Amino acid sequence: MAEKKHKLLEVKGLTMDFGGLRAVDSVTLEVHEGEIAALIGPNGAGKTTFFNCVTGIYKPTKGDILLHPKGLETRRLNGLKPNKVTEMGLARTFQNIRLFPDMTVLENVMIGRHCRTKAGIFRAIIRDKMVRDEEQQIIESSYQLLEKVGLARFANEFSRNLPYGAQRRLEIARAMATDPFLLLLDEPAAGMNPYETSELDQLICKISSEDKIAILLIEHDMKLVMNISNPIYVMEYGKKIAEGSPREIKDNPKVIEAYLGEETDA
Amino acid sequence: MEYFLQLFFSGLTRGSIYALIALGYTMVYGIIQLINFAHGEIYMIGAFVALIVAGVCTIYGLSGVSILILAGVIAVIYACAYGYTLEKVAYRPLRGAPRLAPLISAIGMSIFLQNYVLLAQTSDFLPFPRLIPDFAFMEPVAHIIGSPELVILVTTVVTMILLTLLIKKTRVGKAMRATQQDMNMARLVGVNVDRIISMTFIIGSGLAAIGGVLVASYIGQVNFYIGFLAGVKAFTAAVLGGIGSIPGAVIGGLVLGWAESFAAGYISSAYEDVFTFGLLVLILTLRPAGILGKARKQKV
C-alpha cells in the first residue's frame, strides 16, 4: 500500500541510552506522505523517548533520523536543536499539556507562526510596514487555524482558562501554526471523554486529508488508533516488536501477548 | 504639606530609578531563573561611559541637554554590548549546569567588572557634570520638584512605556513571554531561545545604563563602587515586587523609593536603609513571593 508514496520521515536503528538503561533499542520506522501512522505500546515502552529524540530534545546514542521534505534535499536531524527541527517542518504536541498559560489562545498560535517570518529581531522591534503586514497575515492565518480546531470564539481568553479538551486542540493548532509537513502527536486523546475523542478523531483525519500533513501519533486509546491509523508500529521495552495494518496488528500474537492481552476493555 | 510633596517626589524619582534597574534583574530572572549580580556593574559602566562622552563633548563645546542625550545614547549602546557579552561569556556556557554555578559566575563577573573599572579609572569619586539645566517653566514648582527630577521621571516613564509595548505588542516580546513560561516548549514552536535570552540581557543592560546616566548626572559623581549599592537596592525592589514580574519590579521600585524618602524625611536619614530593608523583611514574611509574585505550587 505504501510502496509508491513519498517517504517523509525515516528513522534507522535509533537507540537511546540513559546511563545503563536502553530506553529505545534500534527502532526503525518510516512515515510516508498522507499517512496517519501510530506508535503504540505499554507504558514505559520508550514511545515518548522516541519522539524526544526525533524532535531534538534528546540526542540519540545511535542511529539516523532523516527527514525527506518534498522537493528539498534530505536533512539529518540528529543533534539538531528543537527550534531547528521545527523550522525543518516537523511539529509535535505533548502528553501533558504544555501551553503558554499566561498568553491568550490567539497568541499561543501566533507564536508558532513566527518561526516562518522573515524579518529579523531588530526589525521586529522597529515594526516597519513589512513587519506590520506580516503580523496582520499571521493574525488572520492564526484565526483560520483556530477556526479549524473550533476555538475561534476563545481567541482572546487566556489559554489556562480553557477546558481540558480545548487545551488539547489548541496544542494541535499551535503545532500546526509552525507549518509542518509532519506532525507528531503524543497521546492526543489522553484524559478525553468518548465524545471529545471522537471529535479529535475527526480533527486528525481532517488535518491529514485537508492540510496534507502526515501524522505520527502515540496513543493508548485503541479505538482511535484502529479507526484512523495505518500503519501501526508496536514497541515494548524499547524494541519495535511489530508493524503493519490494524488487522495485522490485532492478529499478531506478539502484540497480543505484550499489550492487547492485558487490556480488559479494548 | 509642601514637605510631604517634596518627599513624595524625591521618593518617586528614586523609586523610578530603582524600578528601571530592577527591570533588568526581573526580566533575566523570569527567563533563566538567574540573579544577575553583575547587573549593578552594567549600571556603573553606563555612568562611566557617559562621563567619558560628556568630557569629550565638553571639549568640542557642546552644552547641557545635547550632551546628556548623546552621552545617554552612547552609554546605552555600550552597556548593551556589555550585557550581550556578559551573557555569552559568563552564563551561556553554564546553561544546564546546576543553578549555583551561574550564580557564582555572576558574582565573579561583578567583582571582575568592578576591579576592571577600578584599575582603569582609579577609586576616586569623579565629578559628573550637571547636564540637566533648570528649566524656566519649572520655576513655580521648583521648591517641590526640580528640573533634574522631572527629566528623570519623564525618561523613566517613557522608557517603561516603550518596554511594555515591546513586550506586549511585538513578536520579540511574545517570544520572550513564551520563553519565560516554558522554555523547552518555546524551542519546539520554533523560538530561537538563545537569541531571546541575549535580547533580554541587551534590553536589561540598556535600561540599567539609562538609570546610571540619570543618577550620575543627578548626584554629580561616580566611582567604581556605585553599582553595588544601586544593584542591591534594585534587587530588593525586584524581590519586593515579586521577582520575575515586570509590573512587580516597577511597583517594588516605587515602594522602596517612597519608603526611603519618607523614612529619611520624617525620622532620620541615618535610618533610611533600616526602613527599606525592614520593609523587605516585612513583605517577604507576609507575602513570600513578593507583592505581585505568584506563589509556585510544588507538585507532590
CSV table of C-alpha atoms in Angstrom, one decimal, chain A:
chain,number,residue,atom,x,y,z
A,1,MET,CA,0.0,0.0,0.0
A,2,ALA,CA,2.7,2.4,0.9
A,3,GLU,CA,5.2,1.5,-1.8
A,4,LYS,CA,4.7,4.4,-4.2
A,5,LYS,CA,4.3,7.1,-1.6
A,6,HIS,CA,7.0,9.7,-0.8
A,7,LYS,CA,8.9,8.8,2.3
A,8,LEU,CA,8.9,11.8,4.7
A,9,LEU,CA,10.5,10.6,7.9
A,10,GLU,CA,13.0,7.8,8.0
A,11,VAL,CA,14.3,6.6,11.3
A,12,LYS,CA,17.0,4.0,11.1
A,13,GLY,CA,18.3,1.9,14.1
A,14,LEU,CA,17.5,4.6,16.6
A,15,THR,CA,19.0,3.9,20.0
A,16,MET,CA,18.8,6.0,23.2
A,17,ASP,CA,20.7,5.1,26.3
A,18,PHE,CA,20.2,6.7,29.7
A,19,GLY,CA,23.2,5.5,31.6
A,20,GLY,CA,22.8,1.8,31.7
A,21,LEU,CA,19.2,1.8,30.6
A,22,ARG,CA,18.4,1.4,26.9
A,23,ALA,CA,15.2,3.2,26.5
A,24,VAL,CA,14.9,2.9,22.8
A,25,ASP,CA,16.7,0.0,21.1
A,26,SER,CA,17.5,0.2,17.4
A,27,VAL,CA,14.0,1.2,16.3
A,28,THR,CA,13.4,1.6,12.6
A,29,LEU,CA,10.3,3.5,11.4
A,30,GLU,CA,9.0,5.3,8.4
A,31,VAL,CA,6.3,7.8,7.8
A,32,HIS,CA,5.1,8.4,4.3
A,33,GLU,CA,3.1,11.2,2.7
A,34,GLY,CA,-0.6,11.2,3.5
A,35,GLU,CA,-0.2,8.6,6.3
A,36,ILE,CA,-1.6,8.6,9.8
A,37,ALA,CA,0.9,6.3,11.5
A,38,ALA,CA,0.6,5.2,15.1
A,39,LEU,CA,3.1,4.2,17.6
A,40,ILE,CA,1.7,2.1,20.4
A,41,GLY,CA,3.0,0.0,23.3
A,42,PRO,CA,2.6,-0.4,27.0
A,43,ASN,CA,3.6,2.3,29.4
A,44,GLY,CA,7.4,2.8,29.6
A,45,ALA,CA,8.0,1.2,26.2
A,46,GLY,CA,10.0,4.2,25.0
A,47,LYS,CA,7.5,5.9,22.8
A,48,THR,CA,7.9,9.4,24.2
A,49,THR,CA,11.6,9.0,24.3
A,50,PHE,CA,11.5,8.1,20.6
A,51,PHE,CA,9.5,11.3,20.0
A,52,ASN,CA,12.0,13.3,22.1
A,53,CYS,CA,14.9,12.0,20.0
A,54,VAL,CA,13.2,12.9,16.8
A,55,THR,CA,12.3,16.4,17.9
A,56,GLY,CA,15.8,17.2,19.1
A,57,ILE,CA,15.0,17.2,22.9
A,58,TYR,CA,17.4,14.3,23.4
A,59,LYS,CA,20.5,13.5,21.4
A,60,PRO,CA,20.2,9.8,20.3
A,61,THR,CA,23.0,7.5,21.2
A,62,LYS,CA,23.0,5.8,17.8
A,63,GLY,CA,21.0,5.7,14.7
A,64,ASP,CA,19.9,8.1,12.0
A,65,ILE,CA,16.9,10.4,11.8
A,66,LEU,CA,16.3,11.5,8.2
A,67,LEU,CA,13.8,14.0,7.0
A,68,HIS,CA,12.9,14.0,3.3
A,69,PRO,CA,10.9,17.1,2.6
A,70,LYS,CA,9.2,17.0,-0.8
A,71,GLY,CA,11.3,18.7,-3.4
A,72,LEU,CA,14.1,19.5,-0.9
A,73,GLU,CA,17.2,17.7,0.0
A,74,THR,CA,17.3,15.2,2.8
A,75,ARG,CA,18.2,16.5,6.2
A,76,ARG,CA,19.7,14.6,9.1
A,77,LEU,CA,18.0,15.6,12.3
A,78,ASN,CA,20.4,14.0,14.8
A,79,GLY,CA,21.6,16.5,17.4
A,80,LEU,CA,19.8,19.5,15.9
A,81,LYS,CA,18.2,21.9,18.3
A,82,PRO,CA,14.4,21.7,18.7
A,83,ASN,CA,13.8,25.1,17.1
A,84,LYS,CA,15.8,23.9,14.0
A,85,VAL,CA,13.8,20.7,13.8
A,86,THR,CA,10.7,22.8,13.9
A,87,GLU,CA,11.9,25.1,11.1
A,88,MET,CA,12.5,22.0,9.0
A,89,GLY,CA,8.8,21.2,9.1
A,90,LEU,CA,8.3,18.8,12.0
A,91,ALA,CA,6.0,19.8,14.8
A,92,ARG,CA,4.8,18.0,17.9
A,93,THR,CA,2.4,18.1,20.9
A,94,PHE,CA,3.0,16.7,24.4
A,95,GLN,CA,1.4,14.1,26.5
A,96,ASN,CA,0.9,16.5,29.3
A,97,ILE,CA,-0.4,19.8,28.1
A,98,ARG,CA,2.4,22.4,27.6
A,99,LEU,CA,0.6,25.6,26.5
A,100,PHE,CA,1.8,29.0,27.5
A,101,PRO,CA,-0.7,29.5,30.2
A,102,ASP,CA,-0.4,33.3,30.6
A,103,MET,CA,-0.8,34.0,26.9
A,104,THR,CA,-4.1,34.3,25.0
A,105,VAL,CA,-5.3,31.4,22.8
A,106,LEU,CA,-4.5,33.6,19.7
A,107,GLU,CA,-1.0,34.4,21.0
A,108,ASN,CA,-0.3,30.8,21.6
A,109,VAL,CA,-1.0,30.1,17.9
A,110,MET,CA,0.8,33.2,16.7
A,111,ILE,CA,4.0,32.3,18.4
A,112,GLY,CA,4.2,29.1,16.3
A,113,ARG,CA,3.9,31.2,13.2
A,114,HIS,CA,6.8,33.4,14.0
A,115,CYS,CA,9.5,30.9,13.0
A,116,ARG,CA,8.2,31.3,9.4
A,117,THR,CA,8.6,35.0,9.3
A,118,LYS,CA,11.5,36.7,7.6
A,119,ALA,CA,12.0,39.9,9.5
A,120,GLY,CA,14.9,39.9,11.9
A,121,ILE,CA,14.8,40.7,15.6
A,122,PHE,CA,15.6,44.4,15.3
A,123,ARG,CA,13.1,45.0,12.5
A,124,ALA,CA,10.5,43.2,14.7
A,125,ILE,CA,11.2,45.8,17.4
A,126,ILE,CA,11.1,48.8,15.0
A,127,ARG,CA,7.9,47.3,13.4
A,128,ASP,CA,8.2,48.8,9.9
A,129,LYS,CA,5.5,48.4,7.3
A,130,MET,CA,6.5,45.0,6.1
A,131,VAL,CA,6.6,43.6,9.7
A,132,ARG,CA,3.1,45.0,10.4
A,133,ASP,CA,1.7,43.5,7.2
A,134,GLU,CA,3.3,40.2,8.1
A,135,GLU,CA,1.8,40.4,11.5
A,136,GLN,CA,-1.6,41.0,10.1
A,137,GLN,CA,-1.3,37.9,7.9
A,138,ILE,CA,-0.2,35.9,11.0
A,139,ILE,CA,-3.2,37.0,12.9
A,140,GLU,CA,-5.5,36.1,10.0
A,141,SER,CA,-4.0,32.7,9.4
A,142,SER,CA,-3.9,32.0,13.2
A,143,TYR,CA,-7.7,32.7,13.3
A,144,GLN,CA,-8.2,30.2,10.4
A,145,LEU,CA,-6.3,27.6,12.4
A,146,LEU,CA,-8.4,28.3,15.5
A,147,GLU,CA,-11.5,28.1,13.3
A,148,LYS,CA,-10.3,24.6,12.1
A,149,VAL,CA,-9.9,23.3,15.6
A,150,GLY,CA,-13.1,25.0,16.8
A,151,LEU,CA,-11.6,27.5,19.2
A,152,ALA,CA,-12.0,30.8,17.3
A,153,ARG,CA,-14.5,32.1,19.9
A,154,PHE,CA,-12.0,31.6,22.7
A,155,ALA,CA,-9.3,33.6,20.8
A,156,ASN,CA,-8.8,36.2,23.4
A,157,GLU,CA,-9.1,34.0,26.5
A,158,PHE,CA,-6.0,33.1,28.5
A,159,SER,CA,-5.2,29.5,27.5
A,160,ARG,CA,-5.1,28.4,31.1
A,161,ASN,CA,-8.8,29.1,31.3
A,162,LEU,CA,-9.8,26.7,28.5
A,163,PRO,CA,-11.5,23.4,29.3
A,164,TYR,CA,-9.2,20.4,29.0
A,165,GLY,CA,-10.3,19.1,25.7
A,166,ALA,CA,-10.0,22.6,24.2
A,167,GLN,CA,-6.5,22.9,25.5
A,168,ARG,CA,-5.5,19.7,23.7
A,169,ARG,CA,-6.9,21.0,20.5
A,170,LEU,CA,-5.1,24.3,21.0
A,171,GLU,CA,-1.9,22.4,21.3
A,172,ILE,CA,-2.6,20.8,17.9
A,173,ALA,CA,-3.4,24.2,16.4
A,174,ARG,CA,-0.1,25.7,17.8
A,175,ALA,CA,1.9,22.8,16.4
A,176,MET,CA,0.2,23.3,13.0
A,177,ALA,CA,1.0,27.0,13.1
A,178,THR,CA,4.6,26.2,12.5
A,179,ASP,CA,3.6,24.9,9.1
A,180,PRO,CA,4.8,21.4,9.4
A,181,PHE,CA,4.5,18.6,6.8
A,182,LEU,CA,4.8,16.0,9.6
A,183,LEU,CA,3.0,16.3,12.9
A,184,LEU,CA,3.9,14.1,15.9
A,185,LEU,CA,1.1,13.8,18.4
A,186,ASP,CA,1.9,12.4,21.8
A,187,GLU,CA,-1.3,10.9,23.3
A,188,PRO,CA,-3.6,13.5,21.9
A,189,ALA,CA,-6.7,11.7,23.4
A,190,ALA,CA,-5.3,11.3,26.9
A,191,GLY,CA,-7.9,12.2,29.5
A,192,MET,CA,-10.6,12.9,27.0
A,193,ASN,CA,-14.1,11.6,27.3
A,194,PRO,CA,-15.5,9.4,24.4
A,195,TYR,CA,-17.3,12.4,22.8
A,196,GLU,CA,-14.1,14.5,22.8
A,197,THR,CA,-12.2,11.6,21.5
A,198,SER,CA,-14.4,11.1,18.5
A,199,GLU,CA,-14.2,14.9,17.8
A,200,LEU,CA,-10.4,14.5,17.9
A,201,ASP,CA,-10.6,11.5,15.6
A,202,GLN,CA,-12.3,13.7,13.0
A,203,LEU,CA,-9.9,16.6,13.6
A,204,ILE,CA,-6.9,14.3,13.0
A,205,CYS,CA,-8.5,12.9,9.8
A,206,LYS,CA,-9.2,16.5,8.6
A,207,ILE,CA,-5.7,17.6,9.2
A,208,SER,CA,-4.4,14.6,7.3
A,209,SER,CA,-6.8,15.0,4.3
A,210,GLU,CA,-7.2,18.7,4.0
A,211,ASP,CA,-3.9,20.1,5.1
A,212,LYS,CA,-1.8,17.2,3.6
A,213,ILE,CA,0.1,16.8,6.8
A,214,ALA,CA,1.4,13.4,7.6
A,215,ILE,CA,0.8,12.3,11.2
A,216,LEU,CA,2.6,10.1,13.6
A,217,LEU,CA,0.8,9.6,16.9
A,218,ILE,CA,1.3,7.8,20.2
A,219,GLU,CA,-2.0,6.7,21.7
A,220,HIS,CA,-3.4,4.3,24.2
A,221,ASP,CA,-6.9,4.7,23.0
A,222,MET,CA,-7.1,1.6,20.9
A,223,LYS,CA,-10.4,2.5,19.3
A,224,LEU,CA,-8.9,5.7,18.0
A,225,VAL,CA,-5.8,4.0,16.8
A,226,MET,CA,-7.5,1.2,15.0
A,227,ASN,CA,-10.0,3.6,13.4
A,228,ILE,CA,-7.8,6.1,11.8
A,229,SER,CA,-4.2,4.9,11.6
A,230,ASN,CA,-2.3,2.8,9.2
A,231,PRO,CA,0.4,1.6,9.6
A,232,ILE,CA,0.8,0.8,13.3
A,233,TYR,CA,4.1,0.3,15.0
A,234,VAL,CA,4.3,-1.5,18.3
A,235,MET,CA,7.1,-1.0,20.8
A,236,GLU,CA,7.8,-2.9,24.0
A,237,TYR,CA,10.8,-2.5,26.3
A,238,GLY,CA,12.4,-0.1,23.8
A,239,LYS,CA,12.2,-2.5,20.9
A,240,LYS,CA,9.9,-2.5,17.9
A,241,ILE,CA,8.1,-5.8,18.1
A,242,ALA,CA,5.6,-5.4,15.2
A,243,GLU,CA,4.4,-3.2,12.4
A,244,GLY,CA,1.5,-3.4,10.0
A,245,SER,CA,-2.1,-2.6,9.3
A,246,PRO,CA,-4.6,-2.5,12.1
A,247,ARG,CA,-5.8,-6.0,11.2
A,248,GLU,CA,-2.3,-7.4,11.1
A,249,ILE,CA,-1.5,-5.9,14.5
A,250,LYS,CA,-4.7,-7.2,16.0
A,251,ASP,CA,-3.9,-10.7,15.0
A,252,ASN,CA,-0.2,-10.5,15.8
A,253,PRO,CA,0.4,-12.9,18.8
A,254,LYS,CA,3.4,-11.0,20.0
A,255,VAL,CA,1.4,-7.8,20.3
A,256,ILE,CA,-1.5,-9.6,22.0
A,257,GLU,CA,0.9,-11.0,24.5
A,258,ALA,CA,2.8,-7.8,25.1
A,259,TYR,CA,0.0,-5.4,25.0
A,260,LEU,CA,-3.5,-6.1,23.9
A,261,GLY,CA,-3.7,-9.2,26.1
A,262,GLU,CA,-3.5,-7.0,29.2
A,263,GLU,CA,-6.3,-4.8,28.1
A,264,THR,CA,-9.6,-5.6,29.6
A,265,ASP,CA,-11.8,-3.1,27.8
A,266,ALA,CA,-10.2,-2.6,24.5
